[in-house]
Every structure is written in structure tokens, then in C-alpha cells.
Amino acid sequence: MANGSTALIHLDGVTKVFVTDEVETHALAGIHMEVKKGEYVSISGPSGCGKSTLLSILGLLDSPSGGSYQLNGRPVGELKPWERARVRNREIGFIFQSFNLIGDLSVFENVELPLTYRGMRPAERRQRVADALERVGMGHRAKHLPSQLSGGQQQRVAVARAVAGEPVILLADEPTGNLDSKNGEAILALLKRINQEDGCTVVMVTHSQEAARYGDRTIFLRDGRVETADS
Amino acid sequence: MLRLLTTVSWRHVKRHRLRTALTFFGIALGVAVIVAIAAVNRSLTTSFQSTIDQIAGKAVLQVANGESGIAESLFPLIRDTAGVRDVSAAVEGFSPVAGVPGERLYVYGVDLLTDFAIRDHQFADAQFGFDQALDFIAQPDSIALTESFSRRLKLPVGAKVTLLTSQGKREFTVRALLKEQGTAKVFGGSFALMDLPVAQKAFGKVGKLDVVDLTIEDGQKIEAVQQRLRERLKGAADVERPRKRGEQIELLLTSFRVGLFFVSLIALFVGFFLIYNTVSVSVIQRKKEIGVLRCLGMKRSELLRLILTEALFLALAGSFAGAVLGWLLSRAALVAVGETVGNLFSLIDLVAGNFTLRELALALGSGVVVALLAALQPAWEAMRVSPLENARQAAWRPVGRQPTSWANRLGLCCMTVSPMLLAIAPSVDGSVQRFSVGVIGMLIFLLGLAAFCPAIISFVVGWFWRSKARVPGFDGIEARLASDSLRRNPFRSGITIATMVISLAAIFTIAAFVNSVRGSLLAWVDQMVTADLIVSSGARTAGPRNVPLREDLLPEFGKIPGIKIIDLYRLIRSSYQGKPILIESFSARDSARVRNLPMVTGDSAEALREMGEGKGVIISESFHSKFGKGANDTVELITPSGLIAFKVIGVYIDYSSDSGSVLLDRALYKKYWREDLLDAFDLWLEPGADQQVIIQTIKERYGEPYQLFISTHRELKESVVRIMEQSFVVNYAVEIVAIVVAIFSVINTLLASVLDRTREIGVLRAIGATQAQVQRMVVMEAGWMGLIGGLLGLFAGSVMAYHHVVYNTKELTGWTFQFYYPYGVAIFSVLAAVILCLFAGYGPAKQAASTPIVTAIGYE
């Protein structure tokens, strides 16, 4: 549930231009939006509207060409690369469409990965990983490799990896895009539960109207702009 | 096929310019080494032959006996042999030019009136005829120089030139100039003519000749005249065609040239793995592309041809570049090799020949053959790829583990064949053949170890992490991911590490060999040369460069206070059973009590006593190995006094020459060789005598007129070591090439590894890894390669070095060396491997860290 009036994310006139072979593509053409703490926001729109580009900027995977982006009250544009990495590690949890687990690490090791970059003590790390895996219902598969899991199970592990570090915000890019409907619903329900139980802010990109309804509100994008934002 | 090459293949090459460039340069360097050493070996062979042919002129047969010479009294016998038409006798030798460091004249002393029938001397003065020749001969100090030499040293007709002779410095007057044609072309124009008696006196060969050249009458068969001469001479000299003399001298260089050849193979061996690595990686990265081509109807055989053709084009380009580079390298190598050959074997007119078609063919052949062999297995693997599996837009999966079973089978096969070859090597006929079998056996061992690299990587990395699990606080995620990357691709990593193993093994083998030779040589010099001072003329050590002296200085040295014993050492080249050997002599009677011979069989004191009593000769280990003679056998030596049989007293270690040497007492030498020349005075001082005062006295009194080198025992040792180190210069250069190619391979692999893990690296950065952490991961991967490669290379090198020093070298040279393990080099080489790999990893690491995250993950 949203936490009052505190804006966790604040975008003001954010643009993103890709230049390839002298052709400019305006993926984002002036985005104004806010996401409050504890909100579950869905971002929807047709293919090529810029939703994944927007999510990558929110997750500090990419930088805007123009405009300003404040995360948790702090202007992101001023951050140095190592500070951006620190934010990605400690404040953001990212869930990808294609899971992006590291194939030769076990389930346990994949979830542990972001925690090791924090310099956390091994005992604390182990506890957090165990808790995260239990939460997503994958505790019994800790020693398995990703290739031994189904798509839905892999995505659960990806969710565990994203939440193990207790991030402030969870960013999900088409989390159900590679899953069947049953597994997809399970993942969406999981995200909802995390949002409600932990108060973790969730921003989810999806092209599915049904999936978008899991959010408290939906922001519609078209041609790089916010078309509507329903609540 | 051409269309595919210009689209599919060319695009891939353009996308991976750096890796293609590294492979190109790796091939070029490997081929360059092969071509350079082949060119040097060819120059060595042809230079000797060319010099001999030029000097021989029209002569079809030559009567000679190495540096032993032949008695002048035999000249009429030779001249009067049936079938002989024209005859000309000569005395030859090198004389340093006094006051001009580094300048030497090749002096040819002939009877000018008769020599024109054999050689065509073109005098610069067109008027030089019979009268002028008589004038030339009439003056006992006449010398004729070439025009170029005269110009270079500003010595026109009438000028004086001082040469170092057996009687010290002697002045000669330039009375004629020669055009640089025919014989006068040898040694770059550093050629001089003298009248025969003048040359005999200058070289201390009065009453002796070095060679008698002859032509035969029309209608006579060369072999028949040769046989007639041999019967009449009764073993007092060899009778051979000029070409055969050249071949005999070339035999001196056999082990040197064989050694160079095998060293050159190392570069090619390393290049093989570089190409294999590149083609394997290229195939893996293009699996989807290959799958699409197969889905569109490309046959397996066409795919095989495409990949092999790609390798072929790259090999051709690299080989052409390598051929050019090799030719340039050979110029530099010739300088180093010429120095070594001049120090150890014979002064040589080493001329760099033109680049030949043979060398071009060698370059293309070696590069192309190696490239095709290296590309065959990855191309075969590509052929077997299922089209559908690889054309699918797959969800991201790491590059799967590659089958290593065939590599293990290859390794097992090699490890079985290698000891078998090493076991049969001693029974093969011929020293070069035995050596070759031994080297091939070791190379197969190395190949086997290389084939086991993938399995070794998996084992080592797994063992390390099981062990580290017990070490509290060891928590490096970067190290973990780095080592996991190796284990994930044991094949690719294995090939790269194999390249490092081979380079390091080769480097270590050479280093251990040099260390063992140095150690053995120094120990031998300590035993053999017990004199406090060694005095020689023209050079510090006895060999091709020093000037033999007469015994004039012997009584003079005897007058210097503090000198207890003086001995006279002589070293000449001769032949035995048609092969070159050395004859050494000193006066065992005078110096036996202060000498100690390093014997293989027999007692030193006993042998020296018998030698001093003239009871026989002592042969070297190489002589024993080459000719099968031992204690109590008889050897018949060709001397100016005829064929003389000597009893073998014992066998000793002698590193003067690997062609074999015979040591006898000076009295015997003087009696049968009819000369009193010597190459060095060995002086033993009275206890308490001031060495520096004695050195100063000798220098002041005789240093200038005789251009003496006075060496202490320590200085002689240093000189010996310097000459030995010089002989390995080419080996060191090849080592550098091998390590450079290995580093290229590491960079290649890391670039491929980074590319393969682009998405993984993107994910790591997305979940919070910094650029520095990503860089550390890649650099650590390189470090792991360096560590595993370094340790394995050290292991392989130690095994190979031991075999090479103790067994293989003995097969080729007959020498026994003690094995001195180079501990310093061992530690340094492992450290250097790790450090070099860490440096090599820097570039790919930066690339990995700088790729934008979104691009890496493959966002739309």
C-alpha cells in the first residue's frame, strides 16, 4: 500500500534518445511521473512505447538524455558510477523477463550473489538467502542449478534474488513474459504479497492488461510519453 | 563459397578485429621464426660452400689435412702423379690487422707464377704481368690487398700494413691491389695475397703446406686420379673434392644447426594452439549463425569447407607477413650466429642470401598446414551441430561445457607413445636421428600434457574451492566467478593454458639447459685449466680467432721471476674417418703434477703420466661416442708424417668441441706434426708470487709486439661463459616469440570469454557489481590461467629439461652435462606467467566493465 505523500521516484521531463547511424530514436519524450513509497505501479503500453527503456532508467541501468530523476529524494544524475552500483545493489531489486540467472551457480548461490557484493557476513547472508527462498517457495531446491528448474521456478529464484537484499524498490520487467498463465499468475501474486507484507514499492512493466491490474494504478505510455495514468 | 566468405566470414572478422589481428600476428611471428632459422641454416651451409668454391677456383681436387698441414716435401709427389695437370700449393690463415680492432685479413700465400692456372687473380693495375709478379715475389714483405680493403683502411700501393703473425707484429708493404673478383671476393674483400714462402714464415708453417689444389688432364676421371693420389700419399693427407671439404666443415655445425631447427619448431607449436583457440571460439560464437545456414540448406561438407577456408585465408595472410618478417629477422640472427660460429667453430664469410622461393614455400607451407590442422577439429565440431537447436532464439543460457573426453583420450595416447619413443631413441642409427627421436618423444609428452589441460583445470579449480571452503573469511566472489569461468569452459581455457604450458616448458628447458651447460662448463674449466695465467695472441681463448705463436717467448717467460711452470697448449682442426675432429696437445711431462684431467674412464694422474711418456693419446667423450673407440683401442691419425697409430690411454671430458678431440703430449705432436706452433702459454706461479706484477711485466715487455691477451683463471672462465651465452642468443629470441604468442592466446581467450559472458556481466552489474569488481573478475580469470599454466609449464619444463640435458644432448654431441636446476628461473617463470597474464587481462577486463548494462543484458 502506498505510504502517504512520500515520493520515492520522481521523474521530471525525462527523455532518452538513441543515436544509431545518424538516426535519432526518441524512446522517451519527456516523462513526468511520481511513484510513492509502498505503491505497486504497472507501466503498460504497446510494443516500442518505451516502457522497458523507462524501467532501465528507473533501475539505474541506463541514464536519461535529459530531464531529472530523483530516487528516494536524491538526484540520480549526480551519482558516480560506483554510487550507482551501490544503489542498484542495496536499494533496487530487479526482475528480468528472461530470469537472467547465472547458469553454473546453484539456486542458493544465485540468490546470494548481490549480498556478497555488499560485504555482508557469511552467516547473515546465509540466513537472508534461506529466508528469501522460503518466501518464494524454493527452499527445497537450493542446491539445484537453474537448468534443472522450470521457467516458473527460475523466475521465483529471480524474485528471491531481488528481495533478499530488502530493497526499497522492486523493478520487474515483463516478469511473466516467458511463463505460462498459471506460473505467471503465481509470480504476480508473489509480487503483490511482497508489496503488501513488506511495503516494498513495486514498479512492473507489462503489456498484459490482466497483469497490469495487480498494480494499484497503471501508467500508460505511448510513443515515449505518459498517455494516461489511472489509479 | 566466395559469397559466404565475403559476407558471413568477412563480417565476423570485421566485428572481431582485435582477435583477428592477434591471431594474424601470432601466425606471422611463428612463421617468421621458422623462416628466419631456415634462412640462417641455409646461409651457414651455403656460406661455407661458397667460400670453399671461390677459393678453390678451377681446382677439382684438393690435398689437405685440416690445420695439421702437409709436408712440403710431398708436393713433387702430388705434382708428378699420373693424370694431374696443374698444381698449386697454398698456405692460408687469418691475421688480425694491428692497430685496427676487429679487422682481420684472410691471407692466401701462393706461388704467384703457378697459381694462375688454378685461380684467376685480377689485379687492379692492368699492367701487372710476369715482370711485376717477379718484383712482387722478390720483396720478402710484399702483400696484395683488395681495392675495397685498401680504400677502407686507406692503404694504397706503397703503404705499410702491420699484421699479427706467429712471430708477433710484422710489417708488410702493399705492392699490388686486387679487383674484388673470384677468390678476392671472399670475406667481404678482407682478402690478401702473399708469396708462398712469406706466408709460410708469417704463419709459422715453414716446410708445410695447408692445401695443394690441382686440376686433371682432359679425359682423366676425377675418382681415378683421387685414388692414385691416396695410394701414393699413404695417409699423409686427405684427397677430396673442394665441395667435400666444405661438407666436412659443415659437419662441425651439425649439432648447432639441428638445435636451432628444433627450437624453431616451438614457435610453430605454440602458433598451432593459438589458431585452434581462435577457430574454436569463432565456431562457438557463431553457432546460431551456423545453425541458420544449415537450416537454409547448407551441407555439412560445405560448412567444413567454409571454416577451413576461413582458417586458410588467415593463415595465408599471416604466412606472407611471417615470410617477410622472417627474412628481416634472419638478417639480425645472422649477425648473432656468425659471431657464435666464429667463436666456436670457424671464421666464416657469412653472407645473407636473397629470399628464396624455398623459404617462401616453407613459410606458406608451415603456416597453412598448421592452420588447417588446428582448424580441423573445431570445424568438425561445427559440422555436427544440430541446426534447429542453434538457430532458435534461445533464452539466455551460458555456453555449455564442451566434451573433453576426446582430449583425455588424446592425452592418454600421447603419454603412452612418448615413453616408448624415448625408450627406443638410444637404439636408432645416427646421432642426429637419435636426437630427433628424443625431441619428438618430448614434444609428444608436451602435447599429451596440453591435451589433459581441460581435465586438469576442472580438477584444480574444484579442489581449490573445496579447500577454500575450510578457510574462514575467504570469500572472494570475483575469484569464485573467475575460476568458475575457467571451469565452465575447460576446453577453451584448456587450449589457452596449453599454449602457456608449451611456451613456459620451452623457455624453462632452454634455461635449464643453459644453466646446466654453464655449470658443467665452469666446473670443467676449473678442472682442466689449473694454470694461474693463460697467455695468447689475437684472442683470449684458443680457437678460430687467436693467432698461433712460435716458441720464441718460452725462454723469455722463463726469465720472469715468480713463474714456476710454463706449458705450451696447441689446438688444431683435423679429421678422422672423413669427419672433423680436434687435436690438442700440451707437455704432460712438464705440467702433469699441476694438472687434473676430468676423466670418464681411467685415473687422471696415471693417464697424464702415460701421456707424458708418449705411450698414447687420450680421447674425448665425444670422440668415444662418435667413433666407438675406448681405452686400449688404437686410433690412426693423418699427420704430415703419414698415417700414425696411437694407443688410447683413456677417455676424458672435453667441451672444446662436440665433434671429438684427441689429446697427446707436445713432444709427440711436434715430432709427427713437424711444427712448434702453440695457441697459449699456460703459466703456473710460485706460491706467494704477485700475479699483477707478472702480468704487468709480460704486458710491458711483449704485450705490444705480440698483441698478447693475458687472462687469469677467472677471466678465462668469464670469457668461456660469454662465448657460451652468445651461442644461445637465437634461442632466447625464440623464447620471447613463444611467450608473446602465448600472451596473444590469453588475450584472445579472455576477449572471447568476456563476449560470451556479456549478458552475465550485465546481470552482475545490474544487481550491484561495480565496474571495478567486474574488472577484477576478468583479471583474476587471467591470473588463474597464468598460475595453472605457469605451474604446469614448470612441471613439463623440468621433465623435458632433465631429459634434454642428461640424455638427448649426449646423443647429439657425446657430451655429458651435469643437471643444474635453475631454481631462480623456476620461481621467476611462474611469477612472470601470472603477472603477464594479469596484464593481458587488463584490456579485456576494461572492455567487460565498460559495456553499457542495458546493451549487455540485451534490452530492446
Short mmCIF file of C-alpha atoms in Angstrom, two decimals, chain B residues 96-414:
data_model
loop_
_atom_site.label_atom_id
_atom_site.label_comp_id
_atom_site.label_asym_id
_atom_site.label_seq_id
_atom_site.Cartn_x
_atom_site.Cartn_y
_atom_site.Cartn_z
CA PRO B 96 94.43 -9.56 -37.30
CA VAL B 97 95.45 -6.11 -38.54
CA ALA B 98 97.43 -4.50 -35.76
CA GLY B 99 96.01 -1.21 -34.54
CA VAL B 100 92.58 -1.72 -36.17
CA PRO B 101 90.32 -3.56 -33.70
CA GLY B 102 88.08 -6.14 -35.29
CA GLU B 103 89.83 -6.15 -38.65
CA ARG B 104 91.20 -9.43 -39.91
CA LEU B 105 92.70 -10.31 -43.25
CA TYR B 106 92.29 -13.70 -44.83
CA VAL B 107 95.82 -14.20 -46.16
CA TYR B 108 96.39 -16.60 -49.01
CA GLY B 109 100.01 -17.46 -49.68
CA VAL B 110 100.66 -18.98 -53.13
CA ASP B 111 103.33 -19.29 -55.78
CA LEU B 112 102.06 -16.46 -57.95
CA LEU B 113 103.80 -17.83 -61.03
CA THR B 114 101.91 -21.14 -60.94
CA ASP B 115 98.71 -20.18 -59.17
CA PHE B 116 97.22 -18.51 -62.25
CA ALA B 117 96.46 -21.96 -63.63
CA ILE B 118 94.09 -22.58 -60.71
CA ARG B 119 92.86 -19.16 -59.70
CA ASP B 120 92.22 -16.04 -61.70
CA HIS B 121 93.65 -13.11 -59.75
CA GLN B 122 92.56 -9.83 -61.30
CA PHE B 123 94.97 -7.07 -60.41
CA ALA B 124 93.72 -3.52 -60.44
CA ASP B 125 96.81 -2.45 -62.35
CA ALA B 126 96.20 -3.71 -65.89
CA GLN B 127 99.94 -3.78 -66.39
CA PHE B 128 100.53 -6.44 -63.69
CA GLY B 129 102.23 -9.24 -65.60
CA PHE B 130 105.13 -11.61 -65.27
CA ASP B 131 107.72 -8.93 -64.51
CA GLN B 132 105.52 -7.34 -61.91
CA ALA B 133 104.93 -10.74 -60.35
CA LEU B 134 108.67 -11.30 -60.11
CA ASP B 135 109.08 -7.91 -58.44
CA PHE B 136 106.34 -8.81 -56.01
CA ILE B 137 107.99 -12.11 -55.15
CA ALA B 138 111.45 -10.61 -54.87
CA GLN B 139 110.48 -8.44 -51.90
CA PRO B 140 110.02 -10.54 -48.74
CA ASP B 141 107.38 -8.19 -47.31
CA SER B 142 105.07 -7.93 -50.31
CA ILE B 143 101.33 -8.16 -49.86
CA ALA B 144 98.44 -7.55 -52.27
CA LEU B 145 95.14 -6.23 -50.87
CA THR B 146 91.75 -5.85 -52.46
CA GLU B 147 90.74 -2.41 -53.65
CA SER B 148 87.88 -2.19 -51.14
CA PHE B 149 90.07 -3.14 -48.20
CA SER B 150 92.71 -0.69 -49.35
CA ARG B 151 90.10 2.06 -49.55
CA ARG B 152 88.55 1.22 -46.21
CA LEU B 153 91.81 1.27 -44.30
CA LYS B 154 93.45 3.89 -46.51
CA LEU B 155 96.29 1.61 -47.64
CA PRO B 156 97.25 2.48 -51.19
CA VAL B 157 100.11 0.83 -53.07
CA GLY B 158 103.30 1.55 -51.18
CA ALA B 159 101.63 1.82 -47.78
CA LYS B 160 102.65 -0.32 -44.81
CA VAL B 161 100.26 -2.66 -43.06
CA THR B 162 101.09 -4.42 -39.81
CA LEU B 163 99.72 -7.90 -39.28
CA LEU B 164 99.85 -10.19 -36.30
CA THR B 165 101.84 -13.31 -37.16
CA SER B 166 103.32 -16.29 -35.34
CA GLN B 167 106.32 -14.13 -34.64
CA GLY B 168 104.34 -11.19 -33.38
CA LYS B 169 103.65 -8.00 -35.31
CA ARG B 170 105.19 -7.85 -38.73
CA GLU B 171 105.06 -5.08 -41.25
CA PHE B 172 104.20 -5.68 -44.88
CA THR B 173 104.23 -3.37 -47.89
CA VAL B 174 101.24 -3.11 -50.20
CA ARG B 175 102.70 -3.76 -53.63
CA ALA B 176 99.57 -4.51 -55.61
CA LEU B 177 95.81 -4.14 -55.44
CA LEU B 178 93.33 -6.81 -56.44
CA LYS B 179 89.95 -6.34 -58.06
CA GLU B 180 87.23 -7.89 -55.98
CA GLN B 181 86.55 -10.82 -58.25
CA GLY B 182 86.86 -14.54 -57.94
CA THR B 183 88.86 -15.54 -54.89
CA ALA B 184 89.33 -11.94 -53.77
CA LYS B 185 85.59 -11.63 -53.10
CA VAL B 186 85.71 -13.85 -50.04
CA PHE B 187 85.17 -12.41 -46.55
CA GLY B 188 83.78 -9.20 -47.94
CA GLY B 189 87.04 -8.24 -49.60
CA SER B 190 89.20 -8.77 -46.50
CA PHE B 191 91.49 -10.91 -48.60
CA ALA B 192 95.22 -10.63 -49.21
CA LEU B 193 97.75 -12.42 -51.41
CA MET B 194 101.29 -13.18 -50.34
CA ASP B 195 104.09 -15.13 -51.84
CA LEU B 196 104.11 -18.68 -50.51
CA PRO B 197 107.38 -18.61 -48.54
CA VAL B 198 106.43 -15.25 -46.97
CA ALA B 199 103.11 -16.71 -45.83
CA GLN B 200 104.79 -19.86 -44.55
CA LYS B 201 107.08 -17.78 -42.40
CA ALA B 202 104.27 -15.49 -41.22
CA PHE B 203 102.10 -18.41 -40.14
CA GLY B 204 104.96 -20.49 -38.75
CA LYS B 205 104.46 -23.17 -41.38
CA VAL B 206 107.89 -23.32 -42.91
CA GLY B 207 108.24 -26.67 -44.64
CA LYS B 208 104.47 -27.23 -44.62
CA LEU B 209 101.55 -26.52 -46.88
CA ASP B 210 97.89 -26.13 -45.97
CA VAL B 211 96.45 -27.23 -49.27
CA VAL B 212 97.52 -28.30 -52.73
CA ASP B 213 94.95 -27.56 -55.41
CA LEU B 214 95.06 -29.42 -58.68
CA THR B 215 93.33 -29.86 -61.99
CA ILE B 216 93.40 -33.04 -64.03
CA GLU B 217 94.20 -33.76 -67.62
CA ASP B 218 91.42 -33.97 -70.17
CA GLY B 219 89.97 -37.43 -70.41
CA GLN B 220 91.00 -38.41 -66.89
CA LYS B 221 88.40 -39.44 -64.34
CA ILE B 222 88.48 -37.48 -61.08
CA GLU B 223 87.90 -40.59 -58.96
CA ALA B 224 90.79 -42.41 -60.64
CA VAL B 225 93.26 -39.59 -60.03
CA GLN B 226 91.95 -39.25 -56.48
CA GLN B 227 92.57 -42.94 -55.84
CA ARG B 228 96.06 -42.75 -57.32
CA LEU B 229 96.97 -39.83 -55.08
CA ARG B 230 95.64 -41.57 -51.97
CA GLU B 231 97.73 -44.63 -52.69
CA ARG B 232 100.87 -42.58 -53.20
CA LEU B 233 100.31 -40.39 -50.15
CA LYS B 234 99.73 -43.40 -47.89
CA GLY B 235 97.52 -41.49 -45.47
CA ALA B 236 99.77 -38.46 -45.14
CA ALA B 237 96.88 -36.24 -46.27
CA ASP B 238 93.26 -36.28 -47.39
CA VAL B 239 92.44 -36.03 -51.09
CA GLU B 240 88.94 -34.64 -51.64
CA ARG B 241 86.89 -32.56 -54.00
CA PRO B 242 86.55 -28.95 -52.80
CA ARG B 243 82.83 -29.47 -52.13
CA LYS B 244 83.58 -32.37 -49.85
CA ARG B 245 85.93 -30.20 -47.79
CA GLY B 246 83.10 -27.75 -47.37
CA GLU B 247 80.80 -30.55 -46.23
CA GLN B 248 83.34 -31.64 -43.65
CA ILE B 249 83.46 -28.18 -42.20
CA GLU B 250 79.66 -28.06 -42.23
CA LEU B 251 79.67 -31.20 -40.09
CA LEU B 252 81.18 -29.10 -37.34
CA LEU B 253 77.93 -27.18 -37.23
CA THR B 254 75.58 -30.15 -37.27
CA SER B 255 74.53 -30.08 -33.65
CA PHE B 256 74.28 -26.29 -33.69
CA ARG B 257 72.02 -26.29 -36.75
CA VAL B 258 69.90 -29.20 -35.53
CA GLY B 259 69.43 -27.43 -32.21
CA LEU B 260 68.31 -24.23 -33.98
CA PHE B 261 65.85 -26.15 -36.11
CA PHE B 262 64.11 -27.78 -33.16
CA VAL B 263 63.98 -24.50 -31.29
CA SER B 264 62.17 -23.00 -34.27
CA LEU B 265 59.52 -25.71 -34.01
CA ILE B 266 58.49 -24.36 -30.60
CA ALA B 267 57.15 -21.15 -32.13
CA LEU B 268 55.12 -23.16 -34.61
CA PHE B 269 53.82 -25.46 -31.90
CA VAL B 270 52.60 -22.50 -29.89
CA GLY B 271 51.10 -20.94 -33.02
CA PHE B 272 49.11 -24.13 -33.61
CA PHE B 273 47.31 -23.73 -30.31
CA LEU B 274 46.66 -20.04 -30.94
CA ILE B 275 44.92 -20.84 -34.22
CA TYR B 276 43.00 -23.73 -32.66
CA ASN B 277 41.82 -21.41 -29.92
CA THR B 278 40.70 -18.72 -32.35
CA VAL B 279 38.83 -21.05 -34.68
CA SER B 280 37.16 -22.87 -31.75
CA VAL B 281 35.97 -19.63 -30.23
CA SER B 282 34.79 -18.35 -33.59
CA VAL B 283 32.75 -21.52 -34.17
CA ILE B 284 31.18 -21.36 -30.73
CA GLN B 285 30.20 -17.75 -31.12
CA ARG B 286 28.67 -18.36 -34.49
CA LYS B 287 26.69 -21.41 -33.52
CA LYS B 288 23.40 -19.63 -34.12
CA GLU B 289 24.62 -18.27 -37.43
CA ILE B 290 25.85 -21.72 -38.40
CA GLY B 291 22.52 -23.19 -37.34
CA VAL B 292 20.69 -20.74 -39.58
CA LEU B 293 22.94 -21.56 -42.53
CA ARG B 294 22.23 -25.26 -42.01
CA CYS B 295 18.50 -24.61 -41.77
CA LEU B 296 18.75 -22.80 -45.10
CA GLY B 297 20.25 -25.87 -46.72
CA MET B 298 23.99 -25.67 -46.29
CA LYS B 299 25.52 -29.13 -46.30
CA ARG B 300 27.89 -30.32 -43.58
CA SER B 301 30.73 -30.66 -46.07
CA GLU B 302 30.16 -27.11 -47.27
CA LEU B 303 30.28 -25.86 -43.70
CA LEU B 304 33.50 -27.75 -43.12
CA ARG B 305 34.97 -26.20 -46.26
CA LEU B 306 33.85 -22.72 -45.19
CA ILE B 307 35.53 -22.89 -41.80
CA LEU B 308 38.69 -24.42 -43.19
CA THR B 309 38.78 -21.81 -45.95
CA GLU B 310 38.49 -19.04 -43.35
CA ALA B 311 41.44 -20.53 -41.48
CA LEU B 312 43.30 -20.89 -44.75
CA PHE B 313 42.89 -17.22 -45.70
CA LEU B 314 44.00 -16.08 -42.27
CA ALA B 315 46.96 -18.46 -42.44
CA LEU B 316 47.97 -17.28 -45.90
CA ALA B 317 47.87 -13.65 -44.86
CA GLY B 318 49.81 -14.38 -41.67
CA SER B 319 52.30 -16.58 -43.52
CA PHE B 320 53.08 -13.94 -46.13
CA ALA B 321 53.67 -11.41 -43.39
CA GLY B 322 55.68 -14.01 -41.49
CA ALA B 323 57.83 -14.71 -44.55
CA VAL B 324 58.76 -11.04 -44.89
CA LEU B 325 59.31 -10.64 -41.16
CA GLY B 326 61.33 -13.85 -41.08
CA TRP B 327 63.61 -12.64 -43.81
CA LEU B 328 64.24 -9.42 -41.88
CA LEU B 329 64.78 -11.37 -38.64
CA SER B 330 67.27 -13.64 -40.37
CA ARG B 331 69.47 -10.62 -41.08
CA ALA B 332 69.70 -9.91 -37.37
CA ALA B 333 70.02 -13.58 -36.46
CA LEU B 334 72.91 -14.00 -38.90
CA VAL B 335 74.95 -11.43 -37.03
CA ALA B 336 74.49 -13.31 -33.75
CA VAL B 337 75.02 -16.71 -35.33
CA GLY B 338 78.06 -15.53 -37.27
CA GLU B 339 79.62 -14.35 -34.03
CA THR B 340 78.96 -17.72 -32.38
CA VAL B 341 80.23 -19.75 -35.31
CA GLY B 342 83.34 -17.59 -35.49
CA ASN B 343 83.98 -18.06 -31.77
CA LEU B 344 83.34 -21.77 -31.60
CA PHE B 345 83.91 -23.36 -34.96
CA SER B 346 85.50 -21.42 -37.78
CA LEU B 347 85.67 -17.90 -39.08
CA ILE B 348 83.10 -17.75 -41.79
CA ASP B 349 82.16 -15.40 -44.56
CA LEU B 350 78.50 -15.45 -43.59
CA VAL B 351 76.53 -13.88 -46.39
CA ALA B 352 72.82 -13.32 -46.12
CA GLY B 353 71.41 -14.78 -49.28
CA ASN B 354 68.39 -13.48 -51.12
CA PHE B 355 64.96 -14.56 -50.08
CA THR B 356 64.34 -17.80 -51.96
CA LEU B 357 61.22 -19.49 -53.25
CA ARG B 358 62.09 -22.35 -50.93
CA GLU B 359 61.76 -20.10 -47.91
CA LEU B 360 58.51 -18.65 -49.21
CA ALA B 361 57.20 -22.18 -49.72
CA LEU B 362 58.34 -23.08 -46.21
CA ALA B 363 56.53 -20.05 -44.80
CA LEU B 364 53.30 -20.73 -46.64
CA GLY B 365 53.53 -24.46 -46.10
CA SER B 366 54.17 -24.34 -42.38
CA GLY B 367 51.57 -21.62 -41.75
CA VAL B 368 48.89 -23.22 -43.88
CA VAL B 369 49.47 -26.79 -42.70
CA VAL B 370 49.45 -25.77 -39.05
CA ALA B 371 46.35 -23.61 -39.54
CA LEU B 372 44.41 -26.33 -41.34
CA LEU B 373 45.40 -28.95 -38.78
CA ALA B 374 44.43 -26.60 -35.97
CA ALA B 375 41.10 -25.70 -37.58
CA LEU B 376 40.13 -29.27 -38.39
CA GLN B 377 38.72 -30.33 -35.03
CA PRO B 378 36.64 -27.18 -34.37
CA ALA B 379 35.37 -27.33 -37.96
CA TRP B 380 34.39 -30.94 -37.40
CA GLU B 381 32.55 -29.97 -34.22
CA ALA B 382 30.73 -27.22 -36.10
CA MET B 383 29.65 -29.72 -38.71
CA ARG B 384 27.98 -31.85 -36.08
CA VAL B 385 25.91 -29.01 -34.67
CA SER B 386 22.16 -29.57 -34.86
CA PRO B 387 20.75 -26.76 -36.99
CA LEU B 388 17.48 -26.37 -35.14
CA GLU B 389 18.93 -26.28 -31.68
CA ASN B 390 21.23 -23.45 -32.54
CA ALA B 391 19.03 -21.39 -34.80
CA ARG B 392 16.39 -20.97 -32.10
CA GLN B 393 16.12 -17.64 -30.28
CA ALA B 394 17.11 -19.29 -27.03
CA ALA B 395 16.54 -17.83 -23.60
CA TRP B 396 19.87 -16.92 -22.26
CA ARG B 397 21.98 -19.93 -21.35
CA PRO B 398 25.61 -19.96 -20.54
CA VAL B 399 27.92 -21.57 -23.07
CA GLY B 400 27.74 -25.20 -22.17
CA ARG B 401 30.57 -27.37 -21.09
CA GLN B 402 32.35 -28.92 -24.05
CA PRO B 403 33.14 -32.56 -24.25
CA THR B 404 36.65 -33.24 -23.03
CA SER B 405 36.67 -36.99 -23.44
CA TRP B 406 38.46 -36.93 -26.79
CA ALA B 407 41.09 -34.59 -25.33
CA ASN B 408 41.67 -37.01 -22.46
CA ARG B 409 41.95 -39.89 -24.93
CA LEU B 410 44.48 -37.91 -26.94
CA GLY B 411 46.41 -37.14 -23.78
CA LEU B 412 46.45 -40.77 -22.77
CA CYS B 413 47.62 -41.81 -26.22
CA CYS B 414 50.45 -39.26 -26.17
#
